[in-house]
């Protein structure tokens, strides 16, 4: 697959469709671009857009960093711009989940001329209290998984259990779906320390409320009513901060993107894009 460059950082990306308007998809903490599955991207293509997904730095097939390295959320936003440059998109609709929603916000704040609309999904403004998970969900961020190279089955059991803790009670995964996803992600790329550096970047960016208040682009904020990892107040604070933002709260949605939620999330992204036309 092709790669974009932001200085020394290489970013693996993939393009679906060839329409003139681009939707850039940004994934969350420690997760690869495959968390935006091809079937989901196909929904955006069918609606008349070109969909672009990429691996954030320190994830998947993009550049990995070493112990002691640090970077900022603004650097990750600049990575997104590098991907837009690589695909020849002067402006794009940008959508992100969780940490990807925070990067999406940073892209709009730091590079307003490159963004036509944003969709922030299961994310937060960074204001106090907006990133406080339930104790059980918070433990999924700090627990050390088994080494998959030593015991793959134990690793997959761990991945499925933790995905279930933060998942959507009203939108369950198909039988075996989470285990298959965990196996495919391990086989594609496994960087167990990248999420630690990404978490530092999130914390270092602080409260974006004032910066979000200066945005003048269409925005849709989508959040699960049953999200235990990034509480509902995260989405509410984001929507309240962005002038004219639309807030969509989904009962039964937690902190994941199972196939049963594809249409709901795609509709939010398409609604934001339509408002920009």
mmCIF file of C-alpha atoms in Angstrom:
data_model
loop_
_atom_site.group_PDB
_atom_site.id
_atom_site.type_symbol
_atom_site.label_atom_id
_atom_site.label_comp_id
_atom_site.label_asym_id
_atom_site.label_seq_id
_atom_site.Cartn_x
_atom_site.Cartn_y
_atom_site.Cartn_z
ATOM 1 C CA UNK A 1 0.000 0.000 0.000
ATOM 2 C CA UNK A 2 1.110 3.613 -0.457
ATOM 3 C CA UNK A 3 2.607 5.741 2.306
ATOM 4 C CA UNK A 4 2.468 9.426 3.109
ATOM 5 C CA UNK A 5 5.316 11.247 4.838
ATOM 6 C CA UNK A 6 5.330 13.832 7.609
ATOM 7 C CA UNK A 7 9.021 14.509 8.136
ATOM 8 C CA UNK A 8 10.550 11.224 9.283
ATOM 9 C CA UNK A 9 7.141 9.645 9.925
ATOM 10 C CA UNK A 10 5.697 7.325 7.287
ATOM 11 C CA UNK A 11 1.938 6.740 7.292
ATOM 12 C CA UNK A 12 0.344 3.713 5.692
ATOM 13 C CA UNK A 13 -2.950 4.583 4.004
ATOM 14 C CA UNK A 14 -5.601 3.116 1.736
ATOM 15 C CA UNK A 15 -8.067 4.750 -0.657
ATOM 16 C CA UNK A 16 -11.537 3.531 -1.593
ATOM 17 C CA UNK A 17 -13.357 5.039 -4.562
ATOM 18 C CA UNK A 18 -12.401 7.939 -6.806
ATOM 19 C CA UNK A 19 -15.056 10.597 -6.177
ATOM 20 C CA UNK A 20 -13.907 14.238 -6.017
ATOM 21 C CA UNK A 21 -14.913 14.741 -2.359
ATOM 22 C CA UNK A 22 -12.823 12.946 0.262
ATOM 23 C CA UNK A 23 -13.733 11.619 3.696
ATOM 24 C CA UNK A 24 -10.688 11.015 5.885
ATOM 25 C CA UNK A 25 -11.173 8.416 8.625
ATOM 26 C CA UNK A 26 -9.031 8.513 11.773
ATOM 27 C CA UNK A 27 -8.943 5.635 14.225
ATOM 28 C CA UNK A 28 -8.538 5.463 17.977
ATOM 29 C CA UNK A 29 -5.982 4.661 20.650
ATOM 30 C CA UNK A 30 -3.636 1.860 19.627
ATOM 31 C CA UNK A 31 -5.991 0.685 16.879
ATOM 32 C CA UNK A 32 -5.186 0.144 13.231
ATOM 33 C CA UNK A 33 -6.916 1.618 10.206
ATOM 34 C CA UNK A 34 -8.669 -1.708 9.698
ATOM 35 C CA UNK A 35 -10.985 -0.662 12.555
ATOM 36 C CA UNK A 36 -12.645 1.269 9.704
ATOM 37 C CA UNK A 37 -13.518 -1.949 7.822
ATOM 38 C CA UNK A 38 -13.773 -2.118 4.056
ATOM 39 C CA UNK A 39 -17.513 -2.713 4.354
ATOM 40 C CA UNK A 40 -17.873 0.557 6.257
ATOM 41 C CA UNK A 41 -15.737 2.472 3.776
ATOM 42 C CA UNK A 42 -17.886 1.009 1.023
ATOM 43 C CA UNK A 43 -20.945 2.721 2.472
ATOM 44 C CA UNK A 44 -19.262 6.110 2.091
ATOM 45 C CA UNK A 45 -18.173 5.274 -1.449
ATOM 46 C CA UNK A 46 -21.721 4.209 -2.325
ATOM 47 C CA UNK A 47 -22.897 7.624 -1.108
ATOM 48 C CA UNK A 48 -20.618 9.355 -3.611
ATOM 49 C CA UNK A 49 -17.414 10.010 -1.670
ATOM 50 C CA UNK A 50 -13.827 8.840 -1.727
ATOM 51 C CA UNK A 51 -12.920 7.234 1.613
ATOM 52 C CA UNK A 52 -9.346 7.303 2.937
ATOM 53 C CA UNK A 53 -8.170 5.444 6.023
ATOM 54 C CA UNK A 54 -4.672 5.344 7.519
ATOM 55 C CA UNK A 55 -2.625 3.958 10.389
ATOM 56 C CA UNK A 56 -1.797 6.603 12.982
ATOM 57 C CA UNK A 57 1.855 6.923 13.927
ATOM 58 C CA UNK A 58 2.949 4.218 16.380
ATOM 59 C CA UNK A 59 0.228 1.892 15.072
ATOM 60 C CA UNK A 60 -0.169 -0.712 12.371
ATOM 61 C CA UNK A 61 2.192 -0.341 9.420
ATOM 62 C CA UNK A 62 3.025 3.323 10.027
ATOM 63 C CA UNK A 63 6.246 4.416 11.768
ATOM 64 C CA UNK A 64 6.716 3.036 15.285
ATOM 65 C CA UNK A 65 8.466 5.050 17.961
ATOM 66 C CA UNK A 66 10.825 3.915 20.710
ATOM 67 C CA UNK A 67 10.726 4.027 24.496
ATOM 68 C CA UNK A 68 11.292 7.585 25.669
ATOM 69 C CA UNK A 69 10.013 9.162 22.463
ATOM 70 C CA UNK A 70 7.195 11.670 22.727
ATOM 71 C CA UNK A 71 4.947 13.563 20.339
ATOM 72 C CA UNK A 72 1.871 15.777 20.529
ATOM 73 C CA UNK A 73 -1.686 15.463 19.320
ATOM 74 C CA UNK A 74 -0.858 18.321 16.945
ATOM 75 C CA UNK A 75 1.815 16.091 15.384
ATOM 76 C CA UNK A 76 -0.812 13.423 14.809
ATOM 77 C CA UNK A 77 -3.061 16.052 13.241
ATOM 78 C CA UNK A 78 -0.192 16.998 10.930
ATOM 79 C CA UNK A 79 0.072 13.315 9.983
ATOM 80 C CA UNK A 80 -3.542 13.463 8.815
ATOM 81 C CA UNK A 81 -2.738 16.492 6.668
ATOM 82 C CA UNK A 82 0.201 14.599 5.168
ATOM 83 C CA UNK A 83 -2.202 11.860 4.121
ATOM 84 C CA UNK A 84 -4.509 14.427 2.517
ATOM 85 C CA UNK A 85 -1.519 15.835 0.659
ATOM 86 C CA UNK A 86 -0.552 12.363 -0.531
ATOM 87 C CA UNK A 87 -4.011 11.676 -1.975
ATOM 88 C CA UNK A 88 -4.306 15.144 -3.488
ATOM 89 C CA UNK A 89 -7.183 16.345 -1.317
ATOM 90 C CA UNK A 90 -7.087 20.092 -0.782
ATOM 91 C CA UNK A 91 -10.024 19.912 1.637
ATOM 92 C CA UNK A 92 -11.763 16.917 3.156
ATOM 93 C CA UNK A 93 -14.484 15.847 5.508
ATOM 94 C CA UNK A 94 -12.698 14.426 8.541
ATOM 95 C CA UNK A 95 -14.156 11.852 10.922
ATOM 96 C CA UNK A 96 -12.578 10.146 13.893
ATOM 97 C CA UNK A 97 -13.469 7.758 16.698
ATOM 98 C CA UNK A 98 -12.221 8.108 20.294
ATOM 99 C CA UNK A 99 -8.632 9.390 20.081
ATOM 100 C CA UNK A 100 -9.311 9.760 16.368
ATOM 101 C CA UNK A 101 -12.088 12.197 17.252
ATOM 102 C CA UNK A 102 -9.602 14.236 19.256
ATOM 103 C CA UNK A 103 -7.185 14.217 16.322
ATOM 104 C CA UNK A 104 -10.083 15.250 14.072
ATOM 105 C CA UNK A 105 -10.742 18.200 16.365
ATOM 106 C CA UNK A 106 -7.039 19.124 16.267
ATOM 107 C CA UNK A 107 -6.990 18.927 12.457
ATOM 108 C CA UNK A 108 -9.906 21.375 12.285
ATOM 109 C CA UNK A 109 -8.346 23.693 14.869
ATOM 110 C CA UNK A 110 -4.821 23.709 13.424
ATOM 111 C CA UNK A 111 -5.594 23.369 9.698
ATOM 112 C CA UNK A 112 -9.033 24.992 9.165
ATOM 113 C CA UNK A 113 -8.432 25.602 5.470
ATOM 114 C CA UNK A 114 -8.135 21.844 4.878
ATOM 115 C CA UNK A 115 -11.358 20.756 6.581
ATOM 116 C CA UNK A 116 -14.875 20.949 5.105
ATOM 117 C CA UNK A 117 -16.683 19.241 7.994
ATOM 118 C CA UNK A 118 -15.935 17.091 11.009
ATOM 119 C CA UNK A 119 -17.582 14.158 12.737
ATOM 120 C CA UNK A 120 -16.392 13.384 16.255
ATOM 121 C CA UNK A 121 -17.459 9.911 17.413
ATOM 122 C CA UNK A 122 -17.249 8.560 20.995
ATOM 123 C CA UNK A 123 -14.694 11.270 21.758
ATOM 124 C CA UNK A 124 -14.272 14.294 24.041
ATOM 125 C CA UNK A 125 -13.209 17.916 24.242
ATOM 126 C CA UNK A 126 -10.571 17.192 26.872
ATOM 127 C CA UNK A 127 -12.400 19.344 29.433
ATOM 128 C CA UNK A 128 -12.133 18.162 33.059
ATOM 129 C CA UNK A 129 -14.180 15.031 33.666
ATOM 130 C CA UNK A 130 -14.734 14.198 30.005
ATOM 131 C CA UNK A 131 -12.125 11.435 29.904
ATOM 132 C CA UNK A 132 -12.979 9.678 33.161
ATOM 133 C CA UNK A 133 -13.970 6.064 32.446
ATOM 134 C CA UNK A 134 -15.741 3.620 34.694
ATOM 135 C CA UNK A 135 -13.234 1.709 36.861
ATOM 136 C CA UNK A 136 -13.716 -1.509 34.900
ATOM 137 C CA UNK A 137 -13.389 0.230 31.538
ATOM 138 C CA UNK A 138 -10.392 2.238 32.715
ATOM 139 C CA UNK A 139 -8.635 -0.968 33.676
ATOM 140 C CA UNK A 140 -8.701 -2.068 30.026
ATOM 141 C CA UNK A 141 -6.328 0.804 29.218
ATOM 142 C CA UNK A 142 -3.687 -0.251 31.738
ATOM 143 C CA UNK A 143 -3.911 -4.046 31.813
ATOM 144 C CA UNK A 144 -0.949 -5.849 30.252
ATOM 145 C CA UNK A 145 -2.142 -8.469 27.775
ATOM 146 C CA UNK A 146 -0.505 -11.902 27.511
ATOM 147 C CA UNK A 147 2.333 -12.121 25.013
ATOM 148 C CA UNK A 148 0.691 -13.441 21.832
ATOM 149 C CA UNK A 149 3.983 -14.890 20.667
ATOM 150 C CA UNK A 150 4.039 -17.072 23.775
ATOM 151 C CA UNK A 151 0.324 -17.866 24.133
ATOM 152 C CA UNK A 152 -1.840 -16.659 21.276
ATOM 153 C CA UNK A 153 -5.065 -18.119 22.649
ATOM 154 C CA UNK A 154 -4.624 -16.346 25.983
ATOM 155 C CA UNK A 155 -3.946 -13.116 24.125
ATOM 156 C CA UNK A 156 -7.112 -13.504 22.045
ATOM 157 C CA UNK A 157 -9.157 -14.349 25.151
ATOM 158 C CA UNK A 158 -7.859 -11.146 26.764
ATOM 159 C CA UNK A 159 -8.685 -9.055 23.690
ATOM 160 C CA UNK A 160 -12.242 -10.404 23.444
ATOM 161 C CA UNK A 161 -12.889 -9.934 27.171
ATOM 162 C CA UNK A 162 -11.702 -6.341 27.187
ATOM 163 C CA UNK A 163 -13.580 -5.482 23.988
ATOM 164 C CA UNK A 164 -16.714 -6.810 25.659
ATOM 165 C CA UNK A 165 -16.222 -4.562 28.676
ATOM 166 C CA UNK A 166 -16.257 -1.370 26.613
ATOM 167 C CA UNK A 167 -18.557 -2.594 23.844
ATOM 168 C CA UNK A 168 -22.113 -1.718 22.882
ATOM 169 C CA UNK A 169 -24.768 -3.612 24.867
ATOM 170 C CA UNK A 170 -27.430 -2.766 22.299
ATOM 171 C CA UNK A 171 -25.292 -3.663 19.272
ATOM 172 C CA UNK A 172 -23.508 -6.966 19.914
ATOM 173 C CA UNK A 173 -20.874 -8.363 17.592
ATOM 174 C CA UNK A 174 -21.593 -11.439 15.478
ATOM 175 C CA UNK A 175 -20.436 -14.669 17.096
ATOM 176 C CA UNK A 176 -16.657 -14.960 16.780
ATOM 177 C CA UNK A 177 -16.308 -11.486 15.268
ATOM 178 C CA UNK A 178 -14.197 -9.956 18.026
ATOM 179 C CA UNK A 179 -11.835 -12.913 18.158
ATOM 180 C CA UNK A 180 -11.366 -12.859 14.386
ATOM 181 C CA UNK A 181 -10.654 -9.124 14.524
ATOM 182 C CA UNK A 182 -8.077 -9.534 17.289
ATOM 183 C CA UNK A 183 -6.307 -12.298 15.377
ATOM 184 C CA UNK A 184 -6.245 -10.328 12.126
ATOM 185 C CA UNK A 185 -4.843 -7.254 13.894
ATOM 186 C CA UNK A 186 -2.109 -9.277 15.591
ATOM 187 C CA UNK A 187 -1.151 -10.884 12.297
ATOM 188 C CA UNK A 188 -1.067 -7.527 10.513
ATOM 189 C CA UNK A 189 0.978 -5.591 13.084
ATOM 190 C CA UNK A 190 1.408 -5.701 16.861
ATOM 191 C CA UNK A 191 2.987 -2.734 18.642
ATOM 192 C CA UNK A 192 2.228 -3.171 22.367
ATOM 193 C CA UNK A 193 3.819 0.123 23.499
ATOM 194 C CA UNK A 194 2.449 2.578 20.933
ATOM 195 C CA UNK A 195 -0.778 3.292 22.804
ATOM 196 C CA UNK A 196 1.196 4.478 25.848
ATOM 197 C CA UNK A 197 2.807 7.271 23.835
ATOM 198 C CA UNK A 198 -0.496 8.091 22.175
ATOM 199 C CA UNK A 199 -2.102 8.416 25.606
ATOM 200 C CA UNK A 200 0.561 10.918 26.617
ATOM 201 C CA UNK A 201 -0.248 12.938 23.496
ATOM 202 C CA UNK A 202 -3.944 12.991 24.452
ATOM 203 C CA UNK A 203 -3.233 14.131 27.980
ATOM 204 C CA UNK A 204 -0.744 16.730 26.815
ATOM 205 C CA UNK A 205 -3.287 18.442 24.576
ATOM 206 C CA UNK A 206 -5.497 19.393 27.502
ATOM 207 C CA UNK A 207 -8.856 21.116 27.232
ATOM 208 C CA UNK A 208 -9.788 22.089 23.660
ATOM 209 C CA UNK A 209 -13.046 23.858 24.601
ATOM 210 C CA UNK A 210 -11.862 27.382 23.821
ATOM 211 C CA UNK A 211 -10.162 26.313 20.598
ATOM 212 C CA UNK A 212 -13.242 24.386 19.454
ATOM 213 C CA UNK A 213 -15.322 27.502 20.017
ATOM 214 C CA UNK A 214 -13.559 29.185 17.108
ATOM 215 C CA UNK A 215 -14.561 26.575 14.530
ATOM 216 C CA UNK A 216 -16.917 27.678 11.765
ATOM 217 C CA UNK A 217 -17.435 24.401 9.906
ATOM 218 C CA UNK A 218 -20.317 21.903 10.068
ATOM 219 C CA UNK A 219 -19.864 19.370 12.848
ATOM 220 C CA UNK A 220 -21.741 16.291 13.992
ATOM 221 C CA UNK A 221 -20.916 14.743 17.360
ATOM 222 C CA UNK A 222 -21.992 11.125 17.827
ATOM 223 C CA UNK A 223 -21.798 9.403 21.196
ATOM 224 C CA UNK A 224 -23.105 6.273 22.836
ATOM 225 C CA UNK A 225 -25.407 6.679 25.819
ATOM 226 C CA UNK A 226 -23.775 3.564 27.281
ATOM 227 C CA UNK A 227 -20.097 4.370 26.654
ATOM 228 C CA UNK A 228 -18.110 3.300 29.753
ATOM 229 C CA UNK A 229 -14.686 4.385 28.448
ATOM 230 C CA UNK A 230 -15.334 7.950 27.268
ATOM 231 C CA UNK A 231 -18.486 8.981 29.137
ATOM 232 C CA UNK A 232 -21.395 10.692 27.445
ATOM 233 C CA UNK A 233 -20.300 14.043 28.890
ATOM 234 C CA UNK A 234 -17.342 13.814 26.497
ATOM 235 C CA UNK A 235 -19.624 14.059 23.487
ATOM 236 C CA UNK A 236 -21.898 16.583 25.139
ATOM 237 C CA UNK A 237 -18.978 18.871 25.964
ATOM 238 C CA UNK A 238 -17.645 18.618 22.414
ATOM 239 C CA UNK A 239 -20.983 19.517 20.853
ATOM 240 C CA UNK A 240 -21.509 22.373 23.310
ATOM 241 C CA UNK A 241 -18.073 23.798 22.473
ATOM 242 C CA UNK A 242 -18.450 23.818 18.665
ATOM 243 C CA UNK A 243 -20.817 26.520 17.362
ATOM 244 C CA UNK A 244 -23.775 24.953 15.562
ATOM 245 C CA UNK A 245 -22.689 21.367 16.174
ATOM 246 C CA UNK A 246 -25.326 18.632 16.036
ATOM 247 C CA UNK A 247 -25.257 16.118 18.904
ATOM 248 C CA UNK A 248 -26.510 12.584 18.265
ATOM 249 C CA UNK A 249 -26.818 10.291 21.302
ATOM 250 C CA UNK A 250 -27.297 6.599 20.568
ATOM 251 C CA UNK A 251 -28.906 4.405 23.270
ATOM 252 C CA UNK A 252 -27.210 1.027 23.579
ATOM 253 C CA UNK A 253 -23.980 2.236 21.964
ATOM 254 C CA UNK A 254 -20.769 1.792 23.912
ATOM 255 C CA UNK A 255 -17.190 2.379 22.838
ATOM 256 C CA UNK A 256 -16.806 0.372 19.659
ATOM 257 C CA UNK A 257 -17.917 0.110 16.051
ATOM 258 C CA UNK A 258 -19.617 -3.258 15.491
ATOM 259 C CA UNK A 259 -21.203 -3.957 12.092
ATOM 260 C CA UNK A 260 -24.637 -3.218 13.541
ATOM 261 C CA UNK A 261 -23.573 0.424 14.043
ATOM 262 C CA UNK A 262 -22.113 0.968 10.568
ATOM 263 C CA UNK A 263 -25.218 2.682 9.168
ATOM 264 C CA UNK A 264 -25.628 4.948 12.211
ATOM 265 C CA UNK A 265 -22.005 6.118 12.139
ATOM 266 C CA UNK A 266 -21.923 6.469 8.347
ATOM 267 C CA UNK A 267 -25.125 8.525 8.438
ATOM 268 C CA UNK A 268 -23.558 10.944 10.943
ATOM 269 C CA UNK A 269 -20.494 11.434 8.725
ATOM 270 C CA UNK A 270 -22.619 11.907 5.630
ATOM 271 C CA UNK A 271 -24.862 14.381 7.447
ATOM 272 C CA UNK A 272 -21.882 16.534 8.374
ATOM 273 C CA UNK A 273 -20.585 16.369 4.802
ATOM 274 C CA UNK A 274 -23.993 17.276 3.385
ATOM 275 C CA UNK A 275 -24.150 20.377 5.576
ATOM 276 C CA UNK A 276 -20.886 21.552 4.019
ATOM 277 C CA UNK A 277 -22.325 21.528 0.502
#
